[in-house]
Amino acid sequence: MTRPSVRDKLRVVCISDTHTRLERYPERVPSGDILLHAGDFTKHGLPIEVKQFNDFLGSMPHRVKVVIAGNHDLTFDDDLVKNRRDFLEHNFNINEDVFERKLAEFGVNTCKELLTNCVYLEDASVSVCGLNIYGSPWQPQFPNWGFYLSRGEACLQKWNLIPDDTDILITHGPPIGHGDASFFLRNRAGCVELLSTIQQRVQPKYHVFGHIHRGYGITTDDVTTFINASTCTMLFRPNNPPIVFDIPLPTGHTKDELASVQPCRLTRPL
């Protein structure tokens, strides 16, 4: 049973890796003030998948929804869409002509424009009632998918963009050692540079991620609470319940400010 919310705290509901499956079960998502999605809301980033996800978000009661992309959300990766169309067609059967026709049918130029019921973050921040939320989609584990970076310096350059004053960090992939044990890999799938950035510099109150379905759950280093919010299991069944936490409102801020956060797309230029 979900405990009642209180006026001096924001209730945050975390989901990730829904892969078009949770839309069938909206009743599984508890109410709250903020809904966070840590990526992989589609199977392959098809326009119809994004449209259905956006409709799902619109049906949710949370006053603020914050979303990042994941490696499965292929058409959100600008490099893949602009420079690697042959790769998308050969590996994922995303035909360029069919893709463009479907976008035109929906009256948009990109899949990102279909997200009208949330704040979409891509290496960017949004302030909600005085709390700074930063979102980034990158991951160093699966090179033939979206938002892939080589381990080491390439990852560190992205994590260096995370502001020091971040309260809630959302990434698609996990840090090393927290919710990153993969059935398919002998070693952990998490990012060393991400963990060092979190522990040595940013120290957010919460780090929400997904990507590794098997890693679902909560861990902590006594400074940051790490939440792998993967909704789908390894068999892609949406059986893992959303993870909920309450975070105190900063001094001088109230829940009335939630109304000032409007849906938008915030991305950092390349």
Tab-separated table of C-alpha atoms in Angstrom:
chain	number	residue	atom	x	y	z
A	1	MET	CA	0.000	0.000	0.000
A	2	THR	CA	1.414	3.403	-0.980
A	3	ARG	CA	1.932	5.724	1.973
A	4	PRO	CA	0.267	9.167	1.797
A	5	SER	CA	2.333	12.066	0.489
A	6	VAL	CA	3.116	15.129	2.602
A	7	ARG	CA	3.241	18.839	1.826
A	8	ASP	CA	6.914	19.421	2.606
A	9	LYS	CA	8.215	16.613	0.392
A	10	LEU	CA	7.981	15.732	-3.270
A	11	ARG	CA	6.943	12.196	-4.120
A	12	VAL	CA	9.052	10.852	-6.988
A	13	VAL	CA	7.998	7.738	-8.919
A	14	CYS	CA	10.747	6.009	-10.921
A	15	ILE	CA	10.367	3.708	-13.921
A	16	SER	CA	12.685	2.644	-16.731
A	17	ASP	CA	13.016	0.108	-19.527
A	18	THR	CA	9.296	-0.199	-20.112
A	19	HIS	CA	9.824	-1.165	-23.785
A	20	THR	CA	6.175	-0.393	-24.750
A	21	ARG	CA	4.955	-2.955	-22.185
A	22	LEU	CA	3.786	-0.756	-19.294
A	23	GLU	CA	1.285	1.174	-21.435
A	24	ARG	CA	-1.074	-1.780	-21.062
A	25	TYR	CA	-0.993	-1.528	-17.265
A	26	PRO	CA	-1.202	2.167	-16.287
A	27	GLU	CA	-2.772	1.194	-12.973
A	28	ARG	CA	0.594	-0.228	-11.895
A	29	VAL	CA	2.107	3.257	-11.690
A	30	PRO	CA	1.409	4.868	-8.299
A	31	SER	CA	0.515	8.529	-8.080
A	32	GLY	CA	3.070	11.136	-7.069
A	33	ASP	CA	4.353	14.593	-7.835
A	34	ILE	CA	7.105	13.681	-10.314
A	35	LEU	CA	7.382	10.711	-12.669
A	36	LEU	CA	10.906	9.873	-13.839
A	37	HIS	CA	11.652	7.553	-16.773
A	38	ALA	CA	15.289	6.537	-17.258
A	39	GLY	CA	15.060	5.468	-20.899
A	40	ASP	CA	14.172	2.538	-23.158
A	41	PHE	CA	10.503	3.448	-23.393
A	42	THR	CA	10.420	1.820	-26.862
A	43	LYS	CA	11.716	-1.332	-28.499
A	44	HIS	CA	13.440	0.405	-31.425
A	45	GLY	CA	12.318	4.041	-31.346
A	46	LEU	CA	9.624	3.746	-34.016
A	47	PRO	CA	7.332	6.796	-34.288
A	48	ILE	CA	4.244	4.803	-33.347
A	49	GLU	CA	6.018	3.517	-30.217
A	50	VAL	CA	6.969	7.045	-29.197
A	51	LYS	CA	3.433	8.294	-29.865
A	52	GLN	CA	1.949	5.550	-27.703
A	53	PHE	CA	4.418	6.313	-24.925
A	54	ASN	CA	3.557	9.999	-25.076
A	55	ASP	CA	-0.148	9.150	-24.827
A	56	PHE	CA	0.655	6.973	-21.810
A	57	LEU	CA	2.492	9.876	-20.169
A	58	GLY	CA	-0.482	12.110	-20.844
A	59	SER	CA	-2.717	9.706	-18.934
A	60	MET	CA	-0.499	9.735	-15.844
A	61	PRO	CA	-1.591	11.983	-12.942
A	62	HIS	CA	1.885	13.237	-12.013
A	63	ARG	CA	2.173	16.985	-12.482
A	64	VAL	CA	5.738	16.746	-13.789
A	65	LYS	CA	7.152	13.952	-15.959
A	66	VAL	CA	10.866	13.855	-16.753
A	67	VAL	CA	12.165	11.465	-19.426
A	68	ILE	CA	15.506	10.523	-20.952
A	69	ALA	CA	16.207	8.176	-23.853
A	70	GLY	CA	18.006	4.844	-23.725
A	71	ASN	CA	19.893	2.637	-26.137
A	72	HIS	CA	16.678	1.077	-27.496
A	73	ASP	CA	15.271	4.499	-28.362
A	74	LEU	CA	17.343	4.476	-31.534
A	75	THR	CA	15.704	7.360	-33.359
A	76	PHE	CA	16.511	9.743	-30.502
A	77	ASP	CA	20.233	9.339	-31.238
A	78	ASP	CA	20.897	12.149	-33.704
A	79	ASP	CA	24.041	10.520	-35.072
A	80	LEU	CA	22.177	7.341	-36.001
A	81	VAL	CA	19.321	9.227	-37.642
A	82	LYS	CA	21.460	11.715	-39.552
A	83	ASN	CA	24.508	9.662	-40.485
A	84	ARG	CA	23.755	5.940	-40.166
A	85	ARG	CA	20.415	5.289	-41.867
A	86	ASP	CA	21.779	2.188	-43.621
A	87	PHE	CA	22.763	0.777	-40.233
A	88	LEU	CA	19.256	1.339	-38.874
A	89	GLU	CA	17.629	-0.334	-41.865
A	90	HIS	CA	20.009	-3.295	-41.996
A	91	ASN	CA	19.995	-4.045	-38.260
A	92	PHE	CA	16.557	-2.873	-37.119
A	93	ASN	CA	14.463	-2.748	-40.310
A	94	ILE	CA	13.879	0.997	-39.912
A	95	ASN	CA	13.346	1.974	-43.543
A	96	GLU	CA	14.104	5.639	-44.189
A	97	ASP	CA	11.138	6.296	-46.485
A	98	VAL	CA	8.646	4.550	-44.212
A	99	PHE	CA	10.105	6.341	-41.195
A	100	GLU	CA	9.820	9.776	-42.811
A	101	ARG	CA	6.260	9.109	-43.982
A	102	LYS	CA	5.192	8.153	-40.488
A	103	LEU	CA	6.757	11.308	-39.022
A	104	ALA	CA	4.925	13.376	-41.642
A	105	GLU	CA	1.691	11.583	-40.780
A	106	PHE	CA	2.150	12.691	-37.170
A	107	GLY	CA	3.047	16.226	-38.264
A	108	VAL	CA	6.599	16.267	-36.886
A	109	ASN	CA	10.147	16.214	-38.222
A	110	THR	CA	11.751	14.102	-35.488
A	111	CYS	CA	10.643	11.508	-32.966
A	112	LYS	CA	11.668	13.811	-30.140
A	113	GLU	CA	8.921	16.215	-31.184
A	114	LEU	CA	6.351	13.517	-30.402
A	115	LEU	CA	7.118	13.864	-26.684
A	116	THR	CA	4.706	16.625	-25.729
A	117	ASN	CA	3.676	15.392	-22.278
A	118	CYS	CA	7.017	15.514	-20.481
A	119	VAL	CA	10.294	17.295	-19.970
A	120	TYR	CA	12.773	15.455	-22.192
A	121	LEU	CA	16.387	15.791	-21.045
A	122	GLU	CA	19.465	15.013	-23.099
A	123	ASP	CA	22.612	16.196	-21.324
A	124	ALA	CA	20.527	18.933	-19.745
A	125	SER	CA	18.914	19.993	-16.458
A	126	VAL	CA	15.518	21.108	-15.262
A	127	SER	CA	14.713	22.744	-11.924
A	128	VAL	CA	11.582	21.465	-10.182
A	129	CYS	CA	10.590	23.245	-6.980
A	130	GLY	CA	14.215	24.163	-6.378
A	131	LEU	CA	15.531	20.646	-7.026
A	132	ASN	CA	17.917	20.239	-9.943
A	133	ILE	CA	17.328	17.172	-12.115
A	134	TYR	CA	19.911	16.275	-14.772
A	135	GLY	CA	19.388	13.650	-17.462
A	136	SER	CA	21.784	11.886	-19.840
A	137	PRO	CA	21.172	8.873	-22.139
A	138	TRP	CA	24.695	7.547	-22.727
A	139	GLN	CA	25.946	4.017	-22.021
A	140	PRO	CA	29.278	2.244	-22.638
A	141	GLN	CA	28.141	-1.358	-22.973
A	142	PHE	CA	26.267	-2.064	-26.212
A	143	PRO	CA	27.999	-0.614	-29.302
A	144	ASN	CA	25.366	-1.596	-31.865
A	145	TRP	CA	22.609	0.401	-30.201
A	146	GLY	CA	21.853	4.036	-29.495
A	147	PHE	CA	23.814	6.497	-27.371
A	148	TYR	CA	26.903	4.298	-27.200
A	149	LEU	CA	30.246	5.640	-25.986
A	150	SER	CA	33.572	3.900	-25.606
A	151	ARG	CA	34.632	3.387	-22.013
A	152	GLY	CA	37.101	5.821	-20.532
A	153	GLU	CA	37.620	9.353	-21.793
A	154	ALA	CA	34.540	9.471	-24.056
A	155	CYS	CA	32.280	8.653	-21.128
A	156	LEU	CA	34.108	11.012	-18.796
A	157	GLN	CA	33.593	13.913	-21.195
A	158	LYS	CA	29.833	13.379	-20.993
A	159	TRP	CA	29.816	12.987	-17.213
A	160	ASN	CA	31.888	16.157	-16.861
A	161	LEU	CA	28.802	18.013	-18.117
A	162	ILE	CA	26.810	17.055	-15.008
A	163	PRO	CA	26.475	20.167	-12.811
A	164	ASP	CA	27.853	20.050	-9.285
A	165	ASP	CA	24.497	21.121	-7.830
A	166	THR	CA	22.510	18.188	-9.242
A	167	ASP	CA	20.056	16.770	-6.698
A	168	ILE	CA	18.618	13.953	-8.816
A	169	LEU	CA	20.713	12.411	-11.587
A	170	ILE	CA	19.068	10.322	-14.295
A	171	THR	CA	21.203	8.261	-16.654
A	172	HIS	CA	20.206	5.293	-18.730
A	173	GLY	CA	23.163	3.131	-17.772
A	174	PRO	CA	24.297	2.291	-14.238
A	175	PRO	CA	27.540	3.158	-12.495
A	176	ILE	CA	29.928	0.327	-11.769
A	177	GLY	CA	28.900	-1.751	-8.773
A	178	HIS	CA	25.318	-0.530	-8.393
A	179	GLY	CA	22.486	-2.374	-10.134
A	180	ASP	CA	24.780	-3.397	-12.981
A	181	ALA	CA	25.116	-7.178	-12.716
A	182	SER	CA	24.307	-8.528	-16.182
A	183	PHE	CA	23.369	-12.113	-16.981
A	184	PHE	CA	24.921	-11.769	-20.438
A	185	LEU	CA	28.276	-10.395	-19.295
A	186	ARG	CA	30.969	-11.940	-17.150
A	187	ASN	CA	31.880	-8.538	-15.793
A	188	ARG	CA	29.681	-5.785	-14.440
A	189	ALA	CA	28.096	-3.528	-17.047
A	190	GLY	CA	28.362	-0.263	-15.105
A	191	CYS	CA	30.550	2.730	-15.898
A	192	VAL	CA	33.628	3.401	-13.764
A	193	GLU	CA	33.814	7.046	-14.815
A	194	LEU	CA	30.170	7.587	-13.903
A	195	LEU	CA	30.687	6.252	-10.397
A	196	SER	CA	33.804	8.352	-9.840
A	197	THR	CA	31.967	11.459	-11.072
A	198	ILE	CA	29.111	10.782	-8.679
A	199	GLN	CA	31.207	9.980	-5.631
A	200	GLN	CA	34.079	12.408	-6.051
A	201	ARG	CA	32.305	15.478	-7.415
A	202	VAL	CA	28.532	15.618	-7.891
A	203	GLN	CA	27.244	13.550	-4.946
A	204	PRO	CA	23.555	13.757	-5.901
A	205	LYS	CA	20.953	12.699	-3.390
A	206	TYR	CA	19.542	10.183	-5.870
A	207	HIS	CA	20.808	8.502	-9.020
A	208	VAL	CA	18.056	6.880	-11.105
A	209	PHE	CA	18.893	4.579	-14.023
A	210	GLY	CA	17.917	1.324	-15.724
A	211	HIS	CA	19.400	-0.490	-18.747
A	212	ILE	CA	20.376	-3.666	-16.882
A	213	HIS	CA	17.049	-5.332	-16.151
A	214	ARG	CA	18.585	-7.868	-13.804
A	215	GLY	CA	19.945	-5.069	-11.622
A	216	TYR	CA	16.532	-3.774	-10.515
A	217	GLY	CA	16.552	-2.452	-6.970
A	218	ILE	CA	18.106	0.058	-4.576
A	219	THR	CA	21.644	0.412	-3.211
A	220	THR	CA	23.492	3.205	-1.420
A	221	ASP	CA	26.965	4.422	-0.546
A	222	ASP	CA	25.508	6.423	2.384
A	223	VAL	CA	25.672	9.645	0.344
A	224	THR	CA	23.781	8.801	-2.855
A	225	THR	CA	20.847	6.428	-3.187
A	226	PHE	CA	21.209	4.416	-6.406
A	227	ILE	CA	17.954	3.242	-8.008
A	228	ASN	CA	17.815	0.780	-10.886
A	229	ALA	CA	14.192	1.323	-11.874
A	230	SER	CA	14.016	-1.213	-14.731
A	231	THR	CA	10.364	-2.099	-15.114
A	232	CYS	CA	10.872	-5.067	-17.424
A	233	THR	CA	12.500	-8.280	-16.335
A	234	MET	CA	15.150	-10.072	-18.360
A	235	LEU	CA	12.275	-11.689	-20.287
A	236	PHE	CA	10.852	-8.219	-21.053
A	237	ARG	CA	7.851	-8.664	-18.798
A	238	PRO	CA	6.795	-5.448	-16.976
A	239	ASN	CA	6.772	-7.108	-13.565
A	240	ASN	CA	9.110	-4.886	-11.530
A	241	PRO	CA	7.060	-2.281	-9.648
A	242	PRO	CA	7.931	1.414	-9.856
A	243	ILE	CA	10.288	2.615	-7.136
A	244	VAL	CA	9.034	5.540	-5.066
A	245	PHE	CA	10.882	7.981	-2.831
A	246	ASP	CA	10.065	11.231	-1.055
A	247	ILE	CA	12.571	14.084	-1.182
A	248	PRO	CA	12.286	17.169	1.068
A	249	LEU	CA	11.411	20.443	-0.605
A	250	PRO	CA	14.250	22.973	-0.420
A	251	THR	CA	13.664	25.880	1.950
A	252	GLY	CA	11.442	28.526	0.418
A	253	HIS	CA	9.861	26.253	-2.181
A	254	THR	CA	6.374	24.737	-2.326
A	255	LYS	CA	4.529	22.186	-4.431
A	256	ASP	CA	2.625	25.024	-6.070
A	257	GLU	CA	5.713	25.514	-8.249
A	258	LEU	CA	5.065	22.193	-9.985
A	259	ALA	CA	2.551	24.000	-12.184
A	260	SER	CA	5.310	26.201	-13.612
A	261	VAL	CA	7.211	23.239	-15.124
A	262	GLN	CA	5.921	22.887	-18.674
A	263	PRO	CA	6.614	20.045	-21.142
A	264	CYS	CA	9.685	20.796	-23.232
A	265	ARG	CA	12.747	19.256	-24.851
A	266	LEU	CA	16.056	20.310	-23.337
A	267	THR	CA	19.159	19.128	-25.170
A	268	ARG	CA	22.753	20.273	-25.170
A	269	PRO	CA	24.017	21.175	-28.675
A	270	LEU	CA	26.746	18.887	-29.980
